[in-house]
XYZ file of C-alpha atoms in Angstrom:
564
model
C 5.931 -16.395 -9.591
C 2.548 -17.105 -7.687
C 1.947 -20.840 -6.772
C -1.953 -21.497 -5.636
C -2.632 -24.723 -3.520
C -5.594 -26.017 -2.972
C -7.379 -29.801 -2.113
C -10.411 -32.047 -3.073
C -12.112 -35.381 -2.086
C -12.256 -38.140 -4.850
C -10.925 -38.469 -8.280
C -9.303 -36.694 -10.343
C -11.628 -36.881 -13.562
C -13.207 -33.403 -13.073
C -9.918 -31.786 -12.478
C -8.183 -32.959 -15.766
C -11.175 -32.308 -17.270
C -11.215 -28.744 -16.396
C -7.192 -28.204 -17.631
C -8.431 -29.942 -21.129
C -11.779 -27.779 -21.724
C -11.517 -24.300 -22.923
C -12.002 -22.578 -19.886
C -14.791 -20.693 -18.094
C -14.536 -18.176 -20.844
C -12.396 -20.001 -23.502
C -9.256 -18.838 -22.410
C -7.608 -22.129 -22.595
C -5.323 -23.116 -25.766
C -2.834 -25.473 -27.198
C -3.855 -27.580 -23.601
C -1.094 -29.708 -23.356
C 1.169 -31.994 -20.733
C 4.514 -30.337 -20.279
C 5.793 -33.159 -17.278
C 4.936 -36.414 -15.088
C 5.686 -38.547 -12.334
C 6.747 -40.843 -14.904
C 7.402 -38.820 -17.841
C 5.401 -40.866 -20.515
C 1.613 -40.544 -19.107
C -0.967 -40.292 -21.880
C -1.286 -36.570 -22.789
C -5.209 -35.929 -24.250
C -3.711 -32.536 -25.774
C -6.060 -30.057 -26.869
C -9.022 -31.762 -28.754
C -8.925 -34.001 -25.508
C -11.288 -36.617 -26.112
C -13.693 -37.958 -22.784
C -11.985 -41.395 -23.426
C -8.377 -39.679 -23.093
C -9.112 -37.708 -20.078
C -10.821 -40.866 -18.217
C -7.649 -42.812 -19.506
C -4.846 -40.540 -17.521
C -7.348 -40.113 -14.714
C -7.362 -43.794 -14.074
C -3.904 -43.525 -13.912
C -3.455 -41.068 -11.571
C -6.060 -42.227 -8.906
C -4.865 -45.984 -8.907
C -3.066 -45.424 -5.916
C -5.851 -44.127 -4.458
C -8.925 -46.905 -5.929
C -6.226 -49.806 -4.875
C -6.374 -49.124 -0.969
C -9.776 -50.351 0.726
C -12.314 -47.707 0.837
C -12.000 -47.104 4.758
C -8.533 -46.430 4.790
C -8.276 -43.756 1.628
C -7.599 -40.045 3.194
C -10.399 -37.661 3.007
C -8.152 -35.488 1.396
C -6.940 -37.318 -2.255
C -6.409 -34.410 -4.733
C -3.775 -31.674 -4.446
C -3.495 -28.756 -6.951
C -1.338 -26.369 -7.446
C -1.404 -23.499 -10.106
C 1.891 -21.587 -10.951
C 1.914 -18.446 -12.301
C 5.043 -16.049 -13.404
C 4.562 -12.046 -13.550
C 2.647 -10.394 -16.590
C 6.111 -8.975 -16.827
C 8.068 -11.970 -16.904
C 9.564 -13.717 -20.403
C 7.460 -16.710 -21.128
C 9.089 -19.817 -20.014
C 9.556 -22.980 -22.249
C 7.571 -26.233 -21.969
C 11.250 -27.901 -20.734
C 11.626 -25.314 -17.856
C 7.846 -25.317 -17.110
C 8.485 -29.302 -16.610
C 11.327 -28.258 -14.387
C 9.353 -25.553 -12.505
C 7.058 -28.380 -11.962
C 9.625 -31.197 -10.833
C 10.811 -28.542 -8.089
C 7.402 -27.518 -7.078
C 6.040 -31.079 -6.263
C 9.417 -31.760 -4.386
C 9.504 -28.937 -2.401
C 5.661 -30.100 -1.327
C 6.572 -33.508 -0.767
C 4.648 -34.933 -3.151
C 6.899 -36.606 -4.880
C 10.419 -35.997 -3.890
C 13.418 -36.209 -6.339
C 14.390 -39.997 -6.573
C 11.183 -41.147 -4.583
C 10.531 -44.010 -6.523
C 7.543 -44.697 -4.857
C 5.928 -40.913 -4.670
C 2.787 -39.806 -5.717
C 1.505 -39.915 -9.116
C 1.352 -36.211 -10.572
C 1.172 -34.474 -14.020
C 1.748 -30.742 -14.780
C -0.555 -29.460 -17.902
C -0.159 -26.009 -19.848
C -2.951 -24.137 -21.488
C -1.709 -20.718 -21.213
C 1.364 -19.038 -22.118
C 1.926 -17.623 -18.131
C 0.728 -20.342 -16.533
C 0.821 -24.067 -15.541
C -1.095 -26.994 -13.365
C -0.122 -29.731 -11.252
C -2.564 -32.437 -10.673
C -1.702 -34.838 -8.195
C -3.061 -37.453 -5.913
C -2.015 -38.157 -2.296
C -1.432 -41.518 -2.160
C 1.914 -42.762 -3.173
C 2.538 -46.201 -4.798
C 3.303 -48.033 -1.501
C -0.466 -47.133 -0.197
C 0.974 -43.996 2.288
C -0.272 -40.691 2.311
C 2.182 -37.652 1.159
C 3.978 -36.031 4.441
C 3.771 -32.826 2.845
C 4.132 -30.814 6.549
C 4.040 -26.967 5.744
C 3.780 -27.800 1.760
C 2.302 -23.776 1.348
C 5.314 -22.186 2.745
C 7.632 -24.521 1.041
C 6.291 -24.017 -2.702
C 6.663 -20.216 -1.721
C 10.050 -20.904 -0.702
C 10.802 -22.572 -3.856
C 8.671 -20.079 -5.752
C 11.831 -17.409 -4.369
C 14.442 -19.559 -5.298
C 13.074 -20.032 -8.889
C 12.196 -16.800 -9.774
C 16.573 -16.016 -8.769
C 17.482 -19.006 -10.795
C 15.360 -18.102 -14.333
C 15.596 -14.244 -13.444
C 12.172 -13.491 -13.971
C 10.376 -10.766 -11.197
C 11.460 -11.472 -7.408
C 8.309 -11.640 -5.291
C 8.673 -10.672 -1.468
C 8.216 -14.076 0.972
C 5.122 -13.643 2.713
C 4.327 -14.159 6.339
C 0.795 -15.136 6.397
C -0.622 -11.649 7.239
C -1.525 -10.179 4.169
C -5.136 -9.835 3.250
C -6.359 -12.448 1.046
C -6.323 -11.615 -2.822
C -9.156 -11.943 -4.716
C -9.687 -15.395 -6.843
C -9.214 -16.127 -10.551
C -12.911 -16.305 -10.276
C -13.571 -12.703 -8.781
C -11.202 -11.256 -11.454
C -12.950 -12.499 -14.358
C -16.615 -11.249 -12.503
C -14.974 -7.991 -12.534
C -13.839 -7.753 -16.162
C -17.374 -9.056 -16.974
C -18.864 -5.978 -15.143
C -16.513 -3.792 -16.326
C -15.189 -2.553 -12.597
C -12.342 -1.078 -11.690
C -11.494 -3.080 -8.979
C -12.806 -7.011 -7.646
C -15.387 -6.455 -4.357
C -13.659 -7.891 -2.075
C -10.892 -5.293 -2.282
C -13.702 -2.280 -2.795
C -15.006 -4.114 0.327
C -11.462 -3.758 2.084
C -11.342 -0.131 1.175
C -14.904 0.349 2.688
C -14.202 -1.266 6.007
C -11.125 0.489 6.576
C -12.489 4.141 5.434
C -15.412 3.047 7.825
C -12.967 2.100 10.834
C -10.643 5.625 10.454
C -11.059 7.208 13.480
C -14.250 5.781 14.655
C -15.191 6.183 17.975
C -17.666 3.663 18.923
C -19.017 0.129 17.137
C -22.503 2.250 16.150
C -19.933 4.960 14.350
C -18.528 2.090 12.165
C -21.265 0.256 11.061
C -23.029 3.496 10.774
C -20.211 4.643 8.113
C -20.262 1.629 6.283
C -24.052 1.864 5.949
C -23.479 5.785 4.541
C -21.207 4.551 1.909
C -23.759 2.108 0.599
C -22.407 -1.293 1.503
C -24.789 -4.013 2.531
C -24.298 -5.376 6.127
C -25.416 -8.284 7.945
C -24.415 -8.748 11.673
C -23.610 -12.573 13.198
C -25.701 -12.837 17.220
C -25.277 -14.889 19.637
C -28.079 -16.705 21.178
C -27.604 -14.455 24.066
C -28.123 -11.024 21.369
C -24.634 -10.432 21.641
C -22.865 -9.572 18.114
C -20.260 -11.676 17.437
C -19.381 -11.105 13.616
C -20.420 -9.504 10.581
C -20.776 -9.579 6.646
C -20.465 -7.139 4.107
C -21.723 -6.798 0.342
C -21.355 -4.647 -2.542
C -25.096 -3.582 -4.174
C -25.550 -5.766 -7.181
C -22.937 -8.024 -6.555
C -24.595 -11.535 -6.671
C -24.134 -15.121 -7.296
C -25.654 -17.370 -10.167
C -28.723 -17.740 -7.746
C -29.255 -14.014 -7.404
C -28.145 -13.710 -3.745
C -25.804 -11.216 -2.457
C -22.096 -12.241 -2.099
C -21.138 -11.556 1.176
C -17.642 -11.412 3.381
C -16.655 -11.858 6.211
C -14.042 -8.796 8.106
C -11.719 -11.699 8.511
C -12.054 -12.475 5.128
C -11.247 -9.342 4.040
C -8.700 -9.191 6.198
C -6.932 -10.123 9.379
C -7.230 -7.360 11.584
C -11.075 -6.473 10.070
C -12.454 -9.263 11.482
C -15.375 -7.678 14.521
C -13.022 -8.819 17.816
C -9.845 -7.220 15.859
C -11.883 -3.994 15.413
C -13.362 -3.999 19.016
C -9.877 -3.704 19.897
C -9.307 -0.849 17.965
C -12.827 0.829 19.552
C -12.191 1.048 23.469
C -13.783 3.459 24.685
C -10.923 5.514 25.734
C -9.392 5.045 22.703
C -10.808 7.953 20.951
C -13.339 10.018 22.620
C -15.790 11.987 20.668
C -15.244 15.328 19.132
C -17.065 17.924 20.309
C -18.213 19.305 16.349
C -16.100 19.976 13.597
C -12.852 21.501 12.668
C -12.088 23.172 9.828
C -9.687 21.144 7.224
C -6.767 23.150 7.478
C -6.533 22.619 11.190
C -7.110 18.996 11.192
C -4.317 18.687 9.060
C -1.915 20.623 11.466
C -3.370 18.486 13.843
C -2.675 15.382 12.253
C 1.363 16.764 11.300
C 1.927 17.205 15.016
C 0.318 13.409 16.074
C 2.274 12.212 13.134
C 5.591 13.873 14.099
C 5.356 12.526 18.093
C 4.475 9.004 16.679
C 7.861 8.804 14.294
C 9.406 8.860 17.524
C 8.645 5.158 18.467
C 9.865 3.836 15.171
C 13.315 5.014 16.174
C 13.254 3.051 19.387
C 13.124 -0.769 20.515
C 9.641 -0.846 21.726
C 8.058 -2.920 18.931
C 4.643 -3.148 20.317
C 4.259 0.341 20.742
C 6.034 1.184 16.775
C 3.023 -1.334 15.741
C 0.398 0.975 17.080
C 1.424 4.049 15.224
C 1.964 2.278 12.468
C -1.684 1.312 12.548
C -2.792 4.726 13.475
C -0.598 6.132 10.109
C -2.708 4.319 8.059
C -6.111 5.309 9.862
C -4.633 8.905 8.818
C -3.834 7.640 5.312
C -7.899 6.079 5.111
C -9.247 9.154 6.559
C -7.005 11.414 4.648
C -7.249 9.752 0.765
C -11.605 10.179 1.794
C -11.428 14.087 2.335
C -9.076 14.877 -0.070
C -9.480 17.569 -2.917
C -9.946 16.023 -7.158
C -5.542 16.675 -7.395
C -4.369 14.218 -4.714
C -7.111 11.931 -4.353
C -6.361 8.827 -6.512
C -2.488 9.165 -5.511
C -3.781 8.605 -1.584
C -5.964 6.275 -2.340
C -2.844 4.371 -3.750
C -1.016 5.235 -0.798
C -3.220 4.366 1.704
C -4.202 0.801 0.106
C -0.630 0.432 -0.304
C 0.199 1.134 3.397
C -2.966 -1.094 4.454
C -0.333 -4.242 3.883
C 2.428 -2.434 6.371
C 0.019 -2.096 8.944
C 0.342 -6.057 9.916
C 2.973 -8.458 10.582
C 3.492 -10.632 13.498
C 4.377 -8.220 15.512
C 0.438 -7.643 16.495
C -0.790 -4.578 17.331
C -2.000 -3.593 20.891
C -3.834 -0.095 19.499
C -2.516 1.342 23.573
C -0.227 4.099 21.919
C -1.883 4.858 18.825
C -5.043 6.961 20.328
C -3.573 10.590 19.200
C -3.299 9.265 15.529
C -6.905 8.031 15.402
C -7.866 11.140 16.939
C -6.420 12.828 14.510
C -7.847 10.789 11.960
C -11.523 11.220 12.897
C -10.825 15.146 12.783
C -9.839 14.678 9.061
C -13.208 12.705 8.372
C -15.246 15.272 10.733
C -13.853 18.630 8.930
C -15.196 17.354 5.609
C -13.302 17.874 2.325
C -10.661 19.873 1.768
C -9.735 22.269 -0.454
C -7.095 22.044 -3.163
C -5.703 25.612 -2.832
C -4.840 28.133 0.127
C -4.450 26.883 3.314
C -6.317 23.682 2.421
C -4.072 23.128 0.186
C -0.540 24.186 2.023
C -1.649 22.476 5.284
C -1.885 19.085 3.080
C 1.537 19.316 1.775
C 2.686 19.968 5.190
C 0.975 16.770 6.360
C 2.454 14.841 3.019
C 5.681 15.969 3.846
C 5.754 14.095 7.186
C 3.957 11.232 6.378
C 6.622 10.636 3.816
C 9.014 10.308 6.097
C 6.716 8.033 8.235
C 6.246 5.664 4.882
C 10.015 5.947 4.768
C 10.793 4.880 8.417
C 8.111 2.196 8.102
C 9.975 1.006 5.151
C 13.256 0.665 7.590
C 11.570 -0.147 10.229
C 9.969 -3.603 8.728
C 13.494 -4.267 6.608
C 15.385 -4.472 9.923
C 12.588 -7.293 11.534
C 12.871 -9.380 7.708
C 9.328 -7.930 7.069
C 9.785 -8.070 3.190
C 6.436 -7.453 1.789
C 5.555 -4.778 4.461
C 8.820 -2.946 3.488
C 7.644 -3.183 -0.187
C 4.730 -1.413 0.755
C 5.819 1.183 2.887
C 8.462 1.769 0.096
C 5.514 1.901 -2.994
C 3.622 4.141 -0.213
C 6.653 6.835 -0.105
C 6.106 6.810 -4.322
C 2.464 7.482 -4.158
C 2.809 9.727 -1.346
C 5.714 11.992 -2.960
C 3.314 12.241 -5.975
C 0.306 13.486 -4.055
C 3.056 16.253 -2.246
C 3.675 17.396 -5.843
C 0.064 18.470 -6.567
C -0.332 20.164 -3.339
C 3.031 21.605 -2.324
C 3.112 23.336 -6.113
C 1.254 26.626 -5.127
C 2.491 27.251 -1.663
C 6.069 26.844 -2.532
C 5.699 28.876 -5.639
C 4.040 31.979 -3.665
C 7.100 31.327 -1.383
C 10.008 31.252 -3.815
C 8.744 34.613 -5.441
C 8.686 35.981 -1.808
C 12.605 34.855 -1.270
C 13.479 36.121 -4.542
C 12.232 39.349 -3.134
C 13.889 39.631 0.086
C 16.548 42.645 0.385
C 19.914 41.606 0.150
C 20.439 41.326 4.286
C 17.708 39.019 4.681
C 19.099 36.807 2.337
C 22.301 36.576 3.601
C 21.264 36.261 7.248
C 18.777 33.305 6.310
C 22.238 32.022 3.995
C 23.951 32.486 7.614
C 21.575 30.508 9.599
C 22.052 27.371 7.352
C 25.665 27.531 7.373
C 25.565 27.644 11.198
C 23.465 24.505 11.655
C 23.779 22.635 8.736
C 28.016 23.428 7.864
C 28.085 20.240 5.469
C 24.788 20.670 3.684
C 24.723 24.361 3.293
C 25.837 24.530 -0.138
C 23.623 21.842 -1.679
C 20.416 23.638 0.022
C 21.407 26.914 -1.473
C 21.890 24.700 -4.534
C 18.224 23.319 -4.460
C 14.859 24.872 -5.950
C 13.044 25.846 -3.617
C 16.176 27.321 -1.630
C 14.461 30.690 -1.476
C 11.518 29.726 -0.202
C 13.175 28.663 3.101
C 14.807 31.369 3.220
C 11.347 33.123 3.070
C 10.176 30.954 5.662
C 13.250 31.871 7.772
C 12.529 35.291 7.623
C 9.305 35.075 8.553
C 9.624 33.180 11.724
C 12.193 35.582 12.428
C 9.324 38.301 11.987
C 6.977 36.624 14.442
C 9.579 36.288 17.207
C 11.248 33.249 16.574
C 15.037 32.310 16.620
C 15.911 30.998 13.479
C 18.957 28.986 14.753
C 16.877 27.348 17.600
C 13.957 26.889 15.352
C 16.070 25.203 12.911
C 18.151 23.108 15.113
C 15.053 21.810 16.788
C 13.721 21.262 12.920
C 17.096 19.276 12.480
C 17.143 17.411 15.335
C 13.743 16.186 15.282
C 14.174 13.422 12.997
C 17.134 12.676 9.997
C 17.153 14.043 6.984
C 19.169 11.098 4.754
C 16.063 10.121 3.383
C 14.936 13.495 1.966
C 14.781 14.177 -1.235
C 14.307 17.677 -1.119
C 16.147 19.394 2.331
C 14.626 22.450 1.701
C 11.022 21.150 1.081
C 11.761 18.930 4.702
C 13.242 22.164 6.437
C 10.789 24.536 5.895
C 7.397 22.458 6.405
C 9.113 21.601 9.702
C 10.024 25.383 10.467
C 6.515 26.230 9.586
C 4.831 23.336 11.759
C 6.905 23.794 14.770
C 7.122 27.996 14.554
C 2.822 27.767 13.979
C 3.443 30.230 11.189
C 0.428 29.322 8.352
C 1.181 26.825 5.861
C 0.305 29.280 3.135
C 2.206 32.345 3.502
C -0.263 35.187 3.570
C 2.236 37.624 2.214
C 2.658 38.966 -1.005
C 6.293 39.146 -2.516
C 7.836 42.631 -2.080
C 8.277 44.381 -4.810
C 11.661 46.172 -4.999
C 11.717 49.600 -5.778
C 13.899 50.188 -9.038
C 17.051 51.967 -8.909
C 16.308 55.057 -10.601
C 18.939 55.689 -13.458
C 21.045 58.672 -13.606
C 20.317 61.062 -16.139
C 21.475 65.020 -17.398
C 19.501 67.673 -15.408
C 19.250 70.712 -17.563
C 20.695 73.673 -16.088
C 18.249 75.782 -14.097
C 18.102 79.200 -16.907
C 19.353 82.433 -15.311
C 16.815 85.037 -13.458
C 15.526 87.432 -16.364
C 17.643 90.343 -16.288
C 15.990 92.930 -14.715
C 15.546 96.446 -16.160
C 18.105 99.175 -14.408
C 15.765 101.568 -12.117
C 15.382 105.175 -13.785
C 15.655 107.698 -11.575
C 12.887 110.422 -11.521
């Protein structure tokens, strides 16, 4: 359930006249009155007439017209839309009257047996969805103390989404990125878009801000992907802001729409992002790398930064956790046609984990945004070979790092940021699918292959380290490829019990749904062996079956010798 408050200056007649009409686009029917402050208020209905709606608007602004003109508030009008789920049962008119009762005491605008509250009326003209019209001037001429009324309808939004079982939202904490309005989402059916533009503008600025280097990098970026920028000066020169737009995206008077980084977000606004761009944060790359590499590169900056979400440092957990999702941005932009739209999910899932209260200082984070400016340097990747195996082993670990992030915001009450670290993990585990598929399968077929000893010494390693999870390993898919993978570091001069202990130890494995998948991208990372096996199975040589030899025939007789 979504409540929406917001105010106005002077009456009310525009408002109700608004929840009576059809609607911007004639979505409005069967507009009705569901409650009031006094429960028999006129109700226009839905073939409202002006004279009805100027009728219950007198009503409700009396309190307001009866004090002199100098002492009304400049704030008189406060609505508040509520909203359930597009997954939620529709509610009645009687429990929409008693969403409504709760919702205007929770605000303080008219508490339960106040009989001298503020004058309100709740009005229904969609099946999801209701209105509460109210003025701020009770009947004894005092203005509503509605202190905090925001987080308290959100508060009661929680408790009545329990109490009528319909879809439990996560309590906010005022960091999230602001959603796009009503308004916005009806511009973007109307022009047939995927998404509104202030979240393709979101995406922009953060695909922009991956890894950047310097201010001129960033603006620079967003200028190559087409976005429209305008930059705020000083009178001294000095930039102080800056506005973005989408091409074509205008207002009634055919000027482009344009937002603010704050607007977009909290941490995009042009200070935030300065702090991000020190200029020993990231220094510049000297060229390119190739894909492959950056990705190794960005498994080992990813591994070291798990670290500090296991620890008590909170400032310094924030950092990575900012610098995972400059990986995610910069990873989701060079990523091959199979795993694209699943990062892209993941990383504008993760964009909502990377803030909470708990600001971030960007001090420790500098080997993550290196890594992710590699990523956007080396250009896109590949979907196969070791393209392909290199971004599976880079999945695998930032699946764990959604997953920590997940228990890692849970354990500070960070609800919605532990929802999205969580829905990151899904999208995440999806885009490991597509790329893990051909690696792993040229490695199974090469474990299937192994002579007998091999297997059983690789079967001996796992019992040695992992006694209590042997069996289920062996038990699992893609057992032989780990096995494979065991024998190969092996090969290259590794111990296989100190590899794998170090594997182990690194970070838990609880979490994993596949140990084997875990085990051997972590063998492979931390032996350097490649991420696609350049081996071929071996082909075992078939036991030749026994058969009858014929009998070699005798020497030919010879002829006796005649003497002469």
């Amino acid at each position: 359930m979504i409540p929406k408050i917001t105010e106005g200056a002077g009456g009310t007649y525009g408002l109700i006249t608004y929840l009576y009409g059809p609607g911007k686009a004639n979505e409005h029917t069967d507009q009705h009155m569901v409650a009031s402050w006094n429960d028999f208020a006129p109700d226009p209905g839905p073939t409202a007439s002006r004279e009805a709606i100027t009728k219950l608007a007198r009503q409700l602004d009396l309190p307001v017209k009866s004090l002199p003109r100098e002492q009304r508030p400049k704030t008189t009008i406060w609505h508040c839309s509520v909203r359930t789920a597009a997954d939620d049962r529709p509610l009645t008119d009687d429990e929409w009257a008693a969403v409504a009762r709760r919702v205007v005491h929770a605000a303080g605008i008219a508490p339960e047996g106040d009989p001298k509250a503020c004058r309100w009326v709740a009005v229904r003209h969609a099946p999801d969805h209701i209105h509460i019209a109210a003025t701020l001037v009770r009947e004894d001429g005092r203005t509503a103390r509605r202190n905090f009324d925001k987080r308290a309808v959100q508060a009661e939004a929680r408790a009545i989404e329990y109490d009528y079982g319909l879809r439990e939202l996560h309590p906010g904490d005022g960091t999230a990125a602001k959603r796009a309005t009503s308004a916005e989402c009806r511009k973007t059916d109307r022009r047939g878009l995927d998404r509104p533009a202030r979240d393709q503008l979101r995406d922009a600025v953060r695909r922009a801000l991956a890894g950047a280097a310097t201010e001129e990098e960033f603006f620079h970026r967003l200028t190559a992907q087409g976005v429209r920028i305008t930059k705020r000066a000083a009178p001294s020169g000095d930039v102080t802001g800056f506005t973005v737009a989408l091409p074509g995206d205008r207002n009634r008077d055919q000027q482009p729409i344009w937002f603010s980084g704050s607007k977009l977000a909290p941490d995009l606004s042009l200070p935030r992002i300065r702090q991000r761009l020190a200029a020993d944060a990231v220094p510049p790359s000297e060229g390119t790398t190739e894909p492959a590499r950056a990705r190794r590169a960005a498994t080992t900056a990813a591994a070291d930064a798990l670290r500090s979400l296991d620890q008590d440092d909170s400032g310094e957990a924030a950092d990575q956790l900012v610098g995972v999702g400059e990986v995610l941005d910069a990873l989701a932009q060079t990523s091959p046609a199979n795993t694209r739209a699943e990062l892209q999910a993941a990383a504008r899932s993760f964009e909502r984990a990377t803030r909470s209260h708990i600001q971030a200082g960007n001090s420790h984070n500098q080997a993550l945004r290196r890594a992710a400016r590699d990523l956007v340097q080396s250009g896109p990747a590949l979907g196969k070979g070791e393209d392909g195996a290199a971004t599976a082993m880079l999945l695998s670990i930032l699946i764990t790092a959604a997953v920590m992030a997940a228990h890692w915001h849970a354990a500070r009450g960070h609800a919605q940021q532990a929802a999205a670290s969580r829905q990151t993990a899904t999208h995440l585990r999806a885009a490991y699918q597509a790329a893990a598929t051909a690696p792993l399968t040229t490695m199974r077929a090469t474990g299937q292959s192994l002579p007998a000893p091999a297997q059983h010494h690789a079967a001996e390693v796992i019992r040695a380290v992992l006694p209590t999870e042997a069996a289920r390993i062996q038990a699992e898919p893609n057992w032989p490829a780990l096995a494979a993978t065991l024998t190969e570091a092996r090969r290259t001069g590794h111990d296989p019990v100190t590899l794998l202990h170090r594997a182990v130890d690194n970070r838990e494995l609880t979490t994993a749904d596949s140990l084997t998948d875990v085990l051997l991208w972590r063998l492979r990372h931390g032996a350097d062996l490649p991420a696609a096996p350049t081996y071929a199975p071996q082909q075992r040589r078939p036991t030749p079956t026994p058969r009858s030899v014929p009998s070699t025939p005798p020497p030919p007789a010879q002829a006796p010798s005649r003497r002469r």
